[in-house]
mmCIF file of C-alpha atoms and ligand atoms in Angstrom:
data_model
loop_
_atom_site.group_PDB
_atom_site.id
_atom_site.type_symbol
_atom_site.label_atom_id
_atom_site.label_comp_id
_atom_site.label_asym_id
_atom_site.label_seq_id
_atom_site.Cartn_x
_atom_site.Cartn_y
_atom_site.Cartn_z
ATOM 1 C CA MET A 1 0.000 0.000 0.000
ATOM 2 C CA SER A 2 1.311 3.496 -0.851
ATOM 3 C CA ARG A 3 1.404 6.239 1.761
ATOM 4 C CA TYR A 4 1.261 9.901 0.715
ATOM 5 C CA LEU A 5 1.615 13.238 2.454
ATOM 6 C CA VAL A 6 -0.941 15.790 1.218
ATOM 7 C CA THR A 7 -0.189 19.349 2.319
ATOM 8 C CA GLY A 8 -3.169 21.709 2.326
ATOM 9 C CA CYS A 9 -5.430 18.666 2.817
ATOM 10 C CA ALA A 10 -8.305 20.728 4.277
ATOM 11 C CA GLY A 11 -8.417 22.981 1.222
ATOM 12 C CA PHE A 12 -10.592 22.845 -1.887
ATOM 13 C CA ILE A 13 -8.284 20.794 -4.107
ATOM 14 C CA GLY A 14 -6.313 19.084 -1.289
ATOM 15 C CA SER A 15 -9.409 17.583 0.346
ATOM 16 C CA THR A 16 -10.667 16.336 -3.038
ATOM 17 C CA LEU A 17 -7.249 14.818 -3.771
ATOM 18 C CA ALA A 18 -7.080 13.129 -0.338
ATOM 19 C CA GLU A 19 -10.501 11.570 -0.957
ATOM 20 C CA SER A 20 -9.441 10.256 -4.330
ATOM 21 C CA LEU A 21 -6.196 8.747 -2.983
ATOM 22 C CA LEU A 22 -8.077 7.011 -0.142
ATOM 23 C CA ASP A 23 -10.638 5.693 -2.653
ATOM 24 C CA ASP A 24 -7.724 4.221 -4.612
ATOM 25 C CA GLY A 25 -6.575 2.351 -1.483
ATOM 26 C CA ALA A 26 -3.676 4.582 -0.409
ATOM 27 C CA GLU A 27 -2.858 5.760 3.116
ATOM 28 C CA VAL A 28 -2.856 9.540 3.512
ATOM 29 C CA VAL A 29 -1.181 11.777 6.056
ATOM 30 C CA GLY A 30 -2.744 15.211 5.705
ATOM 31 C CA VAL A 31 -1.211 18.420 6.971
ATOM 32 C CA ASP A 32 -2.975 21.762 7.193
ATOM 33 C CA ALA A 33 -2.644 24.910 9.296
ATOM 34 C CA PHE A 34 -6.271 26.016 8.801
ATOM 35 C CA THR A 35 -5.005 29.472 7.851
ATOM 36 C CA ASP A 36 -7.331 32.459 7.954
ATOM 37 C CA TYR A 37 -7.509 33.042 4.170
ATOM 38 C CA TYR A 38 -11.079 31.795 4.518
ATOM 39 C CA GLU A 39 -13.133 30.472 7.421
ATOM 40 C CA ARG A 40 -11.950 27.462 9.365
ATOM 41 C CA ARG A 41 -15.478 26.005 9.459
ATOM 42 C CA ARG A 42 -15.439 25.567 5.657
ATOM 43 C CA LYS A 43 -12.101 23.769 5.820
ATOM 44 C CA GLU A 44 -13.326 21.556 8.689
ATOM 45 C CA ALA A 45 -16.361 20.622 6.583
ATOM 46 C CA GLN A 46 -14.158 19.871 3.546
ATOM 47 C CA VAL A 47 -11.905 17.496 5.458
ATOM 48 C CA GLU A 48 -14.709 15.896 7.499
ATOM 49 C CA ALA A 49 -15.352 12.931 5.203
ATOM 50 C CA VAL A 50 -11.697 11.864 4.973
ATOM 51 C CA ARG A 51 -11.184 12.384 8.687
ATOM 52 C CA LYS A 52 -13.462 9.424 9.346
ATOM 53 C CA HIS A 53 -11.394 7.165 7.067
ATOM 54 C CA PRO A 54 -9.162 4.714 8.982
ATOM 55 C CA ALA A 55 -6.285 5.221 6.508
ATOM 56 C CA PHE A 56 -6.224 9.016 7.024
ATOM 57 C CA ARG A 57 -4.390 11.002 9.684
ATOM 58 C CA LEU A 58 -4.587 14.791 10.042
ATOM 59 C CA VAL A 59 -1.722 16.843 11.451
ATOM 60 C CA GLU A 60 -2.368 20.520 12.169
ATOM 61 C CA HIS A 61 0.912 22.299 11.484
ATOM 62 C CA ASP A 62 2.175 25.552 9.934
ATOM 63 C CA LEU A 63 4.651 24.462 7.243
ATOM 64 C CA GLY A 64 6.186 27.926 7.203
ATOM 65 C CA ALA A 65 7.283 27.613 10.841
ATOM 66 C CA GLY A 66 10.619 25.889 10.149
ATOM 67 C CA ALA A 67 11.909 22.386 9.454
ATOM 68 C CA LEU A 68 9.272 19.744 8.796
ATOM 69 C CA PRO A 69 8.655 17.464 11.813
ATOM 70 C CA ASP A 70 10.391 14.131 11.046
ATOM 71 C CA SER A 71 7.233 12.137 11.741
ATOM 72 C CA LEU A 72 5.443 13.727 8.773
ATOM 73 C CA LEU A 73 7.567 11.963 6.150
ATOM 74 C CA GLU A 74 7.959 8.626 7.939
ATOM 75 C CA GLY A 75 7.165 5.798 5.517
ATOM 76 C CA VAL A 76 5.848 8.273 2.939
ATOM 77 C CA ASP A 77 6.205 7.311 -0.753
ATOM 78 C CA GLY A 78 5.346 10.736 -2.166
ATOM 79 C CA VAL A 79 4.421 14.291 -1.211
ATOM 80 C CA PHE A 80 1.606 16.253 -2.842
ATOM 81 C CA HIS A 81 2.438 19.852 -1.924
ATOM 82 C CA LEU A 82 -0.754 21.883 -2.282
ATOM 83 C CA ALA A 83 -0.610 24.035 0.862
ATOM 84 C CA ALA A 84 -0.460 27.721 -0.029
ATOM 85 C CA ARG A 85 -2.110 31.074 0.398
ATOM 86 C CA PRO A 86 -4.062 31.289 -2.856
ATOM 87 C CA GLY A 87 -5.805 34.269 -4.390
ATOM 88 C CA VAL A 88 -4.297 36.524 -6.980
ATOM 89 C CA ARG A 89 -6.096 39.763 -6.138
ATOM 90 C CA ALA A 90 -5.612 39.581 -2.340
ATOM 91 C CA SER A 91 -1.840 39.281 -2.446
ATOM 92 C CA TRP A 92 -0.908 42.979 -2.482
ATOM 93 C CA GLY A 93 0.132 45.168 0.445
ATOM 94 C CA ALA A 94 -0.068 44.019 4.052
ATOM 95 C CA ALA A 95 -1.024 40.457 3.039
ATOM 96 C CA PHE A 96 2.329 39.794 1.385
ATOM 97 C CA PRO A 97 4.215 38.458 4.457
ATOM 98 C CA ALA A 98 1.550 35.761 4.825
ATOM 99 C CA TYR A 99 2.108 34.828 1.139
ATOM 100 C CA LEU A 100 5.832 34.567 1.826
ATOM 101 C CA ASN A 101 5.183 32.273 4.800
ATOM 102 C CA ASP A 102 2.537 30.020 3.273
ATOM 103 C CA ASN A 103 3.979 29.843 -0.243
ATOM 104 C CA LEU A 104 7.750 30.330 -0.094
ATOM 105 C CA ALA A 105 8.796 29.381 3.465
ATOM 106 C CA ALA A 106 6.372 26.435 3.476
ATOM 107 C CA THR A 107 7.655 25.190 0.100
ATOM 108 C CA HIS A 108 11.216 25.564 1.349
ATOM 109 C CA ALA A 109 10.492 23.340 4.368
ATOM 110 C CA VAL A 110 8.795 20.729 2.193
ATOM 111 C CA VAL A 111 11.537 20.571 -0.462
ATOM 112 C CA GLU A 112 14.324 20.433 2.171
ATOM 113 C CA ALA A 113 12.683 17.449 3.839
ATOM 114 C CA SER A 114 11.722 15.700 0.583
ATOM 115 C CA ALA A 115 15.214 16.103 -0.881
ATOM 116 C CA ALA A 116 16.902 14.911 2.329
ATOM 117 C CA ARG A 117 14.755 11.764 2.424
ATOM 118 C CA GLY A 118 14.620 11.158 -1.337
ATOM 119 C CA VAL A 119 10.814 11.387 -1.369
ATOM 120 C CA PRO A 120 9.301 12.439 -4.736
ATOM 121 C CA MET A 121 6.987 15.452 -4.894
ATOM 122 C CA VAL A 122 4.220 16.924 -6.997
ATOM 123 C CA PHE A 123 3.871 20.699 -6.582
ATOM 124 C CA ALA A 124 0.727 22.760 -7.205
ATOM 125 C CA SER A 125 1.861 25.746 -9.250
ATOM 126 C CA SER A 126 -0.379 28.137 -11.103
ATOM 127 C CA SER A 127 -1.258 29.680 -14.449
ATOM 128 C CA SER A 128 -0.677 33.010 -12.685
ATOM 129 C CA ILE A 129 3.075 32.652 -13.314
ATOM 130 C CA TYR A 130 2.416 33.614 -16.979
ATOM 131 C CA GLY A 131 0.716 36.929 -16.144
ATOM 132 C CA ASP A 132 -0.834 38.368 -19.302
ATOM 133 C CA ALA A 133 0.759 35.607 -21.350
ATOM 134 C CA LEU A 134 2.948 36.382 -24.325
ATOM 135 C CA ALA A 135 1.252 33.667 -26.438
ATOM 136 C CA TYR A 136 -2.052 31.736 -26.588
ATOM 137 C CA PRO A 137 -2.541 28.855 -26.173
ATOM 138 C CA THR A 138 0.260 29.199 -23.632
ATOM 139 C CA SER A 139 2.869 26.439 -23.601
ATOM 140 C CA GLU A 140 5.155 25.712 -20.669
ATOM 141 C CA ASP A 141 8.161 27.351 -22.348
ATOM 142 C CA THR A 142 6.399 30.721 -22.659
ATOM 143 C CA ARG A 143 8.397 33.292 -20.710
ATOM 144 C CA PRO A 144 6.867 33.659 -17.207
ATOM 145 C CA ALA A 145 5.875 37.210 -16.258
ATOM 146 C CA PRO A 146 3.542 37.187 -13.236
ATOM 147 C CA ILE A 147 1.538 40.366 -12.606
ATOM 148 C CA SER A 148 0.533 39.617 -8.991
ATOM 149 C CA PRO A 149 2.589 39.076 -5.823
ATOM 150 C CA TYR A 150 0.892 35.650 -5.511
ATOM 151 C CA GLY A 151 2.118 34.728 -9.010
ATOM 152 C CA VAL A 152 5.616 35.859 -8.040
ATOM 153 C CA THR A 153 5.623 33.511 -5.001
ATOM 154 C CA LYS A 154 4.467 30.592 -7.163
ATOM 155 C CA LEU A 155 7.176 31.258 -9.761
ATOM 156 C CA ALA A 156 9.794 31.622 -6.996
ATOM 157 C CA SER A 157 8.640 28.278 -5.557
ATOM 158 C CA GLU A 158 9.127 26.635 -8.963
ATOM 159 C CA HIS A 159 12.672 28.032 -9.085
ATOM 160 C CA LEU A 160 13.383 26.856 -5.522
ATOM 161 C CA ILE A 161 12.302 23.354 -6.521
ATOM 162 C CA ALA A 162 14.502 23.497 -9.646
ATOM 163 C CA ALA A 163 17.513 24.495 -7.528
ATOM 164 C CA TYR A 164 17.004 21.581 -5.109
ATOM 165 C CA SER A 165 16.460 19.232 -8.051
ATOM 166 C CA ARG A 166 19.755 20.244 -9.628
ATOM 167 C CA ASP A 167 22.054 19.905 -6.630
ATOM 168 C CA PHE A 168 20.188 17.857 -4.016
ATOM 169 C CA GLY A 169 18.533 15.149 -6.109
ATOM 170 C CA LEU A 170 14.958 16.312 -5.492
ATOM 171 C CA LYS A 171 12.452 14.607 -7.813
ATOM 172 C CA CYS A 172 9.485 16.886 -8.399
ATOM 173 C CA THR A 173 6.871 17.531 -11.063
ATOM 174 C CA ALA A 174 5.259 20.989 -11.043
ATOM 175 C CA LEU A 175 1.693 21.369 -12.296
ATOM 176 C CA ARG A 176 0.425 24.756 -13.388
ATOM 177 C CA TYR A 177 -3.297 24.513 -12.662
ATOM 178 C CA PHE A 178 -5.597 26.851 -14.609
ATOM 179 C CA THR A 179 -8.552 28.249 -12.565
ATOM 180 C CA VAL A 180 -9.951 25.140 -10.885
ATOM 181 C CA TYR A 181 -13.677 24.945 -10.085
ATOM 182 C CA GLY A 182 -16.288 22.487 -8.850
ATOM 183 C CA PRO A 183 -17.872 21.522 -5.516
ATOM 184 C CA ARG A 184 -16.017 23.026 -2.483
ATOM 185 C CA GLN A 185 -14.451 25.792 -4.562
ATOM 186 C CA ARG A 186 -12.964 28.539 -2.361
ATOM 187 C CA PRO A 187 -15.406 31.249 -1.297
ATOM 188 C CA ASP A 188 -13.281 34.040 -2.838
ATOM 189 C CA MET A 189 -13.483 32.498 -6.317
ATOM 190 C CA ALA A 190 -15.950 33.601 -8.977
ATOM 191 C CA PHE A 191 -18.013 30.423 -9.509
ATOM 192 C CA GLN A 192 -18.529 29.807 -5.793
ATOM 193 C CA ARG A 193 -19.681 33.381 -5.289
ATOM 194 C CA ILE A 194 -22.057 32.970 -8.225
ATOM 195 C CA VAL A 195 -23.597 29.662 -7.122
ATOM 196 C CA GLU A 196 -23.920 30.818 -3.505
ATOM 197 C CA ALA A 197 -25.598 34.050 -4.632
ATOM 198 C CA LEU A 198 -28.017 31.980 -6.731
ATOM 199 C CA ALA A 199 -28.727 29.543 -3.911
ATOM 200 C CA ALA A 200 -29.137 32.047 -1.098
ATOM 201 C CA GLY A 201 -30.068 35.212 -2.928
ATOM 202 C CA GLY A 202 -27.592 38.006 -3.362
ATOM 203 C CA ARG A 203 -25.678 39.940 -5.917
ATOM 204 C CA PHE A 204 -22.546 39.021 -7.866
ATOM 205 C CA GLU A 205 -20.024 41.700 -8.723
ATOM 206 C CA VAL A 206 -18.065 41.233 -11.947
ATOM 207 C CA TYR A 207 -14.613 42.787 -11.764
ATOM 208 C CA GLY A 208 -14.456 44.698 -15.055
ATOM 209 C CA ASP A 209 -16.733 44.320 -18.057
ATOM 210 C CA GLY A 210 -16.938 40.519 -17.973
ATOM 211 C CA THR A 211 -15.004 39.980 -21.205
ATOM 212 C CA GLN A 212 -11.999 38.529 -19.337
ATOM 213 C CA SER A 213 -11.702 34.779 -19.950
ATOM 214 C CA ARG A 214 -10.249 31.727 -18.245
ATOM 215 C CA ASP A 215 -9.369 28.167 -19.221
ATOM 216 C CA PHE A 216 -11.556 26.685 -16.459
ATOM 217 C CA THR A 217 -10.516 23.273 -15.075
ATOM 218 C CA TYR A 218 -12.879 20.931 -13.229
ATOM 219 C CA VAL A 219 -11.515 19.794 -9.866
ATOM 220 C CA ALA A 220 -11.763 16.028 -10.601
ATOM 221 C CA ASP A 221 -9.668 16.619 -13.729
ATOM 222 C CA ALA A 222 -7.058 18.604 -11.769
ATOM 223 C CA VAL A 223 -6.904 15.813 -9.173
ATOM 224 C CA ALA A 224 -6.551 13.127 -11.876
ATOM 225 C CA ALA A 225 -3.637 15.060 -13.423
ATOM 226 C CA THR A 226 -2.021 15.372 -9.984
ATOM 227 C CA ILE A 227 -2.225 11.642 -9.298
ATOM 228 C CA ALA A 228 -1.023 10.839 -12.850
ATOM 229 C CA ALA A 229 2.057 13.017 -12.233
ATOM 230 C CA MET A 230 2.893 11.062 -9.063
ATOM 231 C CA ASP A 231 2.188 7.682 -10.660
ATOM 232 C CA ALA A 232 4.504 8.472 -13.580
ATOM 233 C CA GLY A 233 7.355 9.235 -11.151
ATOM 234 C CA PRO A 234 8.149 12.903 -10.561
ATOM 235 C CA SER A 235 10.710 13.878 -13.132
ATOM 236 C CA GLY A 236 11.638 17.556 -12.998
ATOM 237 C CA ARG A 237 9.001 18.307 -15.651
ATOM 238 C CA THR A 238 6.499 21.165 -15.510
ATOM 239 C CA TYR A 239 3.045 20.733 -17.037
ATOM 240 C CA ASN A 240 0.091 22.990 -17.710
ATOM 241 C CA VAL A 241 -3.183 21.554 -16.392
ATOM 242 C CA GLY A 242 -5.974 23.318 -18.274
ATOM 243 C CA GLY A 243 -9.541 22.142 -18.629
ATOM 244 C CA GLY A 244 -9.893 23.088 -22.296
ATOM 245 C CA SER A 245 -13.019 25.140 -21.460
ATOM 246 C CA GLU A 246 -12.127 28.753 -22.206
ATOM 247 C CA ALA A 247 -15.045 31.081 -21.432
ATOM 248 C CA THR A 248 -15.578 34.735 -20.577
ATOM 249 C CA MET A 249 -17.308 35.728 -17.350
ATOM 250 C CA ARG A 250 -20.260 36.809 -19.488
ATOM 251 C CA ASP A 251 -20.445 33.295 -21.025
ATOM 252 C CA VAL A 252 -20.308 31.799 -17.527
ATOM 253 C CA LEU A 253 -23.124 33.996 -16.202
ATOM 254 C CA ALA A 254 -25.379 33.064 -19.129
ATOM 255 C CA LEU A 255 -24.664 29.334 -18.691
ATOM 256 C CA VAL A 256 -25.256 29.459 -14.941
ATOM 257 C CA GLU A 257 -28.627 31.168 -15.412
ATOM 258 C CA GLU A 258 -29.609 28.544 -17.979
ATOM 259 C CA LEU A 259 -28.551 25.604 -15.769
ATOM 260 C CA SER A 260 -30.165 26.956 -12.613
ATOM 261 C CA GLY A 261 -33.290 28.362 -14.241
ATOM 262 C CA ARG A 262 -32.811 31.425 -12.026
ATOM 263 C CA SER A 263 -31.684 34.937 -12.780
ATOM 264 C CA LEU A 264 -28.787 36.485 -10.965
ATOM 265 C CA GLU A 265 -28.429 40.076 -9.914
ATOM 266 C CA VAL A 266 -25.177 41.218 -11.474
ATOM 267 C CA ARG A 267 -23.243 44.423 -10.981
ATOM 268 C CA TYR A 268 -20.269 45.423 -13.151
ATOM 269 C CA GLY A 269 -17.431 47.086 -11.187
ATOM 270 C CA GLU A 270 -13.766 47.882 -11.651
ATOM 271 C CA ARG A 271 -11.024 45.481 -12.781
ATOM 272 C CA VAL A 272 -8.898 44.463 -9.775
ATOM 273 C CA ALA A 273 -5.096 44.728 -9.737
ATOM 274 C CA GLY A 274 -3.349 41.442 -10.472
ATOM 275 C CA ASP A 275 -6.205 40.032 -12.568
ATOM 276 C CA VAL A 276 -5.063 38.729 -15.958
ATOM 277 C CA ARG A 277 -7.137 39.328 -19.054
ATOM 278 C CA ARG A 278 -7.079 35.819 -20.470
ATOM 279 C CA THR A 279 -5.736 32.313 -19.814
ATOM 280 C CA LEU A 280 -5.632 29.408 -22.225
ATOM 281 C CA ALA A 281 -3.380 26.416 -21.633
ATOM 282 C CA ASP A 282 -1.519 24.455 -24.236
ATOM 283 C CA ALA A 283 -1.915 21.159 -22.375
ATOM 284 C CA SER A 284 -0.365 18.978 -25.087
ATOM 285 C CA SER A 285 2.723 18.071 -22.985
ATOM 286 C CA ILE A 286 0.745 16.419 -20.189
ATOM 287 C CA ARG A 287 -1.542 14.792 -22.743
ATOM 288 C CA ASP A 288 1.387 13.325 -24.709
ATOM 289 C CA GLU A 289 3.616 12.384 -21.763
ATOM 290 C CA LEU A 290 1.142 11.378 -19.018
ATOM 291 C CA GLU A 291 -1.906 10.560 -21.151
ATOM 292 C CA TRP A 292 -4.011 13.014 -19.160
ATOM 293 C CA GLU A 293 -6.931 14.790 -20.751
ATOM 294 C CA PRO A 294 -9.781 16.748 -19.148
ATOM 295 C CA ARG A 295 -13.012 14.745 -18.991
ATOM 296 C CA PHE A 296 -15.425 17.445 -17.802
ATOM 297 C CA ASP A 297 -16.627 20.343 -19.938
ATOM 298 C CA LEU A 298 -17.848 23.610 -18.441
ATOM 299 C CA ARG A 299 -21.530 22.647 -18.672
ATOM 300 C CA SER A 300 -21.172 19.390 -16.732
ATOM 301 C CA GLY A 301 -18.707 20.843 -14.225
ATOM 302 C CA LEU A 302 -20.849 23.894 -13.492
ATOM 303 C CA ALA A 303 -23.908 21.683 -13.153
ATOM 304 C CA ALA A 304 -22.062 19.681 -10.470
ATOM 305 C CA GLN A 305 -21.080 22.869 -8.625
ATOM 306 C CA LEU A 306 -24.667 24.178 -8.779
ATOM 307 C CA GLU A 307 -25.996 20.831 -7.581
ATOM 308 C CA ALA A 308 -23.663 20.898 -4.565
ATOM 309 C CA VAL A 309 -25.379 24.070 -3.296
ATOM 310 C CA GLY A 310 -28.875 22.942 -4.320
ATOM 311 C CA ALA A 311 -29.214 25.454 -7.172
ATOM 312 C CA LEU A 312 -29.399 23.149 -10.220
ATOM 313 C CA ALA A 313 -32.743 23.295 -12.039
ATOM 314 C CA SER A 314 -34.618 20.019 -11.682
HETATM 315 P P1 LIG B 401 -7.233 26.355 -0.445
HETATM 316 O O1 LIG B 401 -6.949 27.639 0.231
HETATM 317 O O2 LIG B 401 -8.623 25.839 -0.422
HETATM 318 O O3 LIG B 401 -6.267 25.233 0.135
HETATM 319 C C1 LIG B 401 -4.953 25.498 0.613
HETATM 320 C C2 LIG B 401 -4.817 24.884 1.994
HETATM 321 O O4 LIG B 401 -3.469 25.078 2.445
HETATM 322 C C3 LIG B 401 -5.734 25.544 3.041
HETATM 323 O O5 LIG B 401 -6.553 24.581 3.680
HETATM 324 C C4 LIG B 401 -4.762 26.199 4.016
HETATM 325 O O6 LIG B 401 -5.226 26.206 5.367
HETATM 326 C C5 LIG B 401 -3.495 25.367 3.826
HETATM 327 N N1 LIG B 401 -2.276 26.111 4.176
HETATM 328 C C6 LIG B 401 -1.953 27.365 3.754
HETATM 329 N N2 LIG B 401 -0.794 27.742 4.290
HETATM 330 C C7 LIG B 401 -0.362 26.714 5.059
HETATM 331 C C8 LIG B 401 0.779 26.518 5.880
HETATM 332 N N3 LIG B 401 1.690 27.499 6.055
HETATM 333 N N4 LIG B 401 0.928 25.325 6.507
HETATM 334 C C9 LIG B 401 -0.013 24.346 6.361
HETATM 335 N N5 LIG B 401 -1.126 24.499 5.625
HETATM 336 C C10 LIG B 401 -1.298 25.668 4.967
HETATM 337 O O7 LIG B 401 -6.727 26.521 -1.958
HETATM 338 P P2 LIG B 401 -6.956 25.618 -3.257
HETATM 339 O O8 LIG B 401 -7.756 26.417 -4.205
HETATM 340 O O9 LIG B 401 -7.378 24.244 -2.872
HETATM 341 O O10 LIG B 401 -5.475 25.560 -3.835
HETATM 342 C C11 LIG B 401 -4.609 24.439 -3.599
HETATM 343 C C12 LIG B 401 -3.278 24.689 -4.282
HETATM 344 O O11 LIG B 401 -3.457 24.831 -5.693
HETATM 345 C C13 LIG B 401 -2.582 25.979 -3.840
HETATM 346 O O12 LIG B 401 -1.197 25.737 -3.845
HETATM 347 C C14 LIG B 401 -2.938 26.966 -4.920
HETATM 348 O O13 LIG B 401 -1.992 28.002 -5.014
HETATM 349 C C15 LIG B 401 -2.916 26.076 -6.142
HETATM 350 N N6 LIG B 401 -3.733 26.549 -7.253
HETATM 351 C C16 LIG B 401 -5.093 26.644 -7.121
HETATM 352 C C17 LIG B 401 -5.856 27.058 -8.196
HETATM 353 C C18 LIG B 401 -7.342 27.168 -8.114
HETATM 354 O O14 LIG B 401 -7.943 27.586 -9.121
HETATM 355 N N7 LIG B 401 -7.986 26.811 -7.007
HETATM 356 C C19 LIG B 401 -5.233 27.373 -9.416
HETATM 357 C C20 LIG B 401 -3.835 27.316 -9.491
HETATM 358 C C21 LIG B 401 -3.099 26.876 -8.416
HETATM 359 C C1 LIG B 402 -7.686 31.269 -9.782
HETATM 360 C C2 LIG B 402 -7.314 30.977 -8.312
HETATM 361 O O1 LIG B 402 -8.078 31.804 -7.446
HETATM 362 C C3 LIG B 402 -5.862 31.191 -8.035
HETATM 363 O O2 LIG B 402 -5.562 30.658 -6.749
HETATM 364 C C4 LIG B 402 -5.061 30.481 -9.069
HETATM 365 O O3 LIG B 402 -3.720 30.568 -8.883
HETATM 366 C C5 LIG B 402 -5.439 30.928 -10.464
HETATM 367 O O4 LIG B 402 -6.828 30.622 -10.653
HETATM 368 C C6 LIG B 402 -4.671 30.202 -11.532
HETATM 369 O O5 LIG B 402 -5.242 29.763 -12.524
HETATM 370 O O6 LIG B 402 -3.467 30.085 -11.389
HETATM 371 P P1 LIG B 402 -8.688 33.362 -10.978
HETATM 372 O O7 LIG B 402 -8.468 32.973 -12.398
HETATM 373 O O8 LIG B 402 -8.635 34.801 -10.655
HETATM 374 O O9 LIG B 402 -7.646 32.666 -10.007
HETATM 375 O O10 LIG B 402 -10.084 32.674 -10.567
HETATM 376 P P2 LIG B 402 -11.425 33.285 -9.982
HETATM 377 O O11 LIG B 402 -11.195 33.862 -8.633
HETATM 378 O O12 LIG B 402 -12.482 32.242 -10.093
HETATM 379 O O13 LIG B 402 -11.762 34.493 -10.993
HETATM 380 C C7 LIG B 402 -12.111 34.259 -12.345
HETATM 381 C C8 LIG B 402 -12.491 35.587 -12.957
HETATM 382 O O14 LIG B 402 -13.680 36.058 -12.301
HETATM 383 C C9 LIG B 402 -11.436 36.680 -12.784
HETATM 384 O O15 LIG B 402 -11.330 37.448 -13.934
HETATM 385 C C10 LIG B 402 -12.000 37.539 -11.655
HETATM 386 O O16 LIG B 402 -11.676 38.883 -11.757
HETATM 387 C C11 LIG B 402 -13.487 37.371 -11.828
HETATM 388 N N1 LIG B 402 -14.215 37.561 -10.537
HETATM 389 C C12 LIG B 402 -13.868 36.874 -9.431
HETATM 390 C C13 LIG B 402 -15.247 38.470 -10.507
HETATM 391 O O17 LIG B 402 -15.565 39.108 -11.510
HETATM 392 N N2 LIG B 402 -15.921 38.648 -9.333
HETATM 393 C C14 LIG B 402 -15.613 37.958 -8.200
HETATM 394 O O18 LIG B 402 -16.277 38.163 -7.152
HETATM 395 C C15 LIG B 402 -14.562 37.042 -8.249
#
């Protein structure tokens, strides 16, 4: 039986990954600091199902606090490093030290320990490292140029991993996820705000004129790519993980109204600093090398997210 460490296991993607690994028969040690980026009660609810599983153990620990406790990597065959302070638009100003702790210092502790013990890693990087990308669809060799402090910490983490891989034998695959959505999505993200406003009543504010677009990726697809990267043996490669569902916010709002049969009160406000105009992944490397392809289109993925909050039309 394989045993994995999942950092950020109480988060949106981490809790979904932990569930999938346990379903596949693995043992999972989960670590999370329940940081204040969003409410602890949501994270507790996300990790509740796996907490009951006999092959799961939760350790509450701040990875940015220094060297990793030895017990965390005992008998571990691989580390999925997803813990981070996410959120592109919130990373300016006084929040930045928390980004340094949760993204850079935490990654440093994880790579030190993984390299020292020869444990392979998969790292959750981000499309935000491309900024307003120089080419579309964006391939992994496009020059990175993040336009948010968050994106800078993710790019720096990739470079830290590359440095440890070169001189300390670290084996790591980095995955650049493109805007992940689905049930349990973080409450600061667009789709979750939309479905919760539809379910409970309320208004959704679009940042800008709604013509910005994203290559939206369904969470089960992101998790499948993450497990495929570990199964293939982390190799020093970096892959884009994009859902192949590019849509503007205006497209999304129209689809959500159609699927829910409800109309949403929408207000158009200002663009927010750090927000890129467009993302579109060239995901041919992961398709060719790991045989991963997205299986969920935007319609089916959004329907699942609406259903999770009870707002899908019957
Ligand atoms: P999330 O906030 O739901 O999950 C992250 C988890 O990490 C949280 O539960 C948090 O408490 C934990 N954490 C943060 N700092 C920690 C620390 N210092 N020590 C221990 N635990 C800590 O976010 P998510 O959306 O699930 O994102 C997971 C990963 O994927 C992150 O690395 C994020 O940057 C990356 N990512 C997410 C998206 C997306 O669209 N959601 C896209 C690209 C990359
Ligand atoms: C998402 C995640 O939040 C980041 O953690 C991640 O690193 C990034 O994807 C990535 O792909 O790397 P983002 O694309 O901004 O970032 O995802 P959303 O928060 O869902 O926003 C999507 C679009 O909706 C953005 O243009 C945003 O400005 C807009 N939006 C968001 C609104 O108009 N209103 C809102 O209330 C929230």
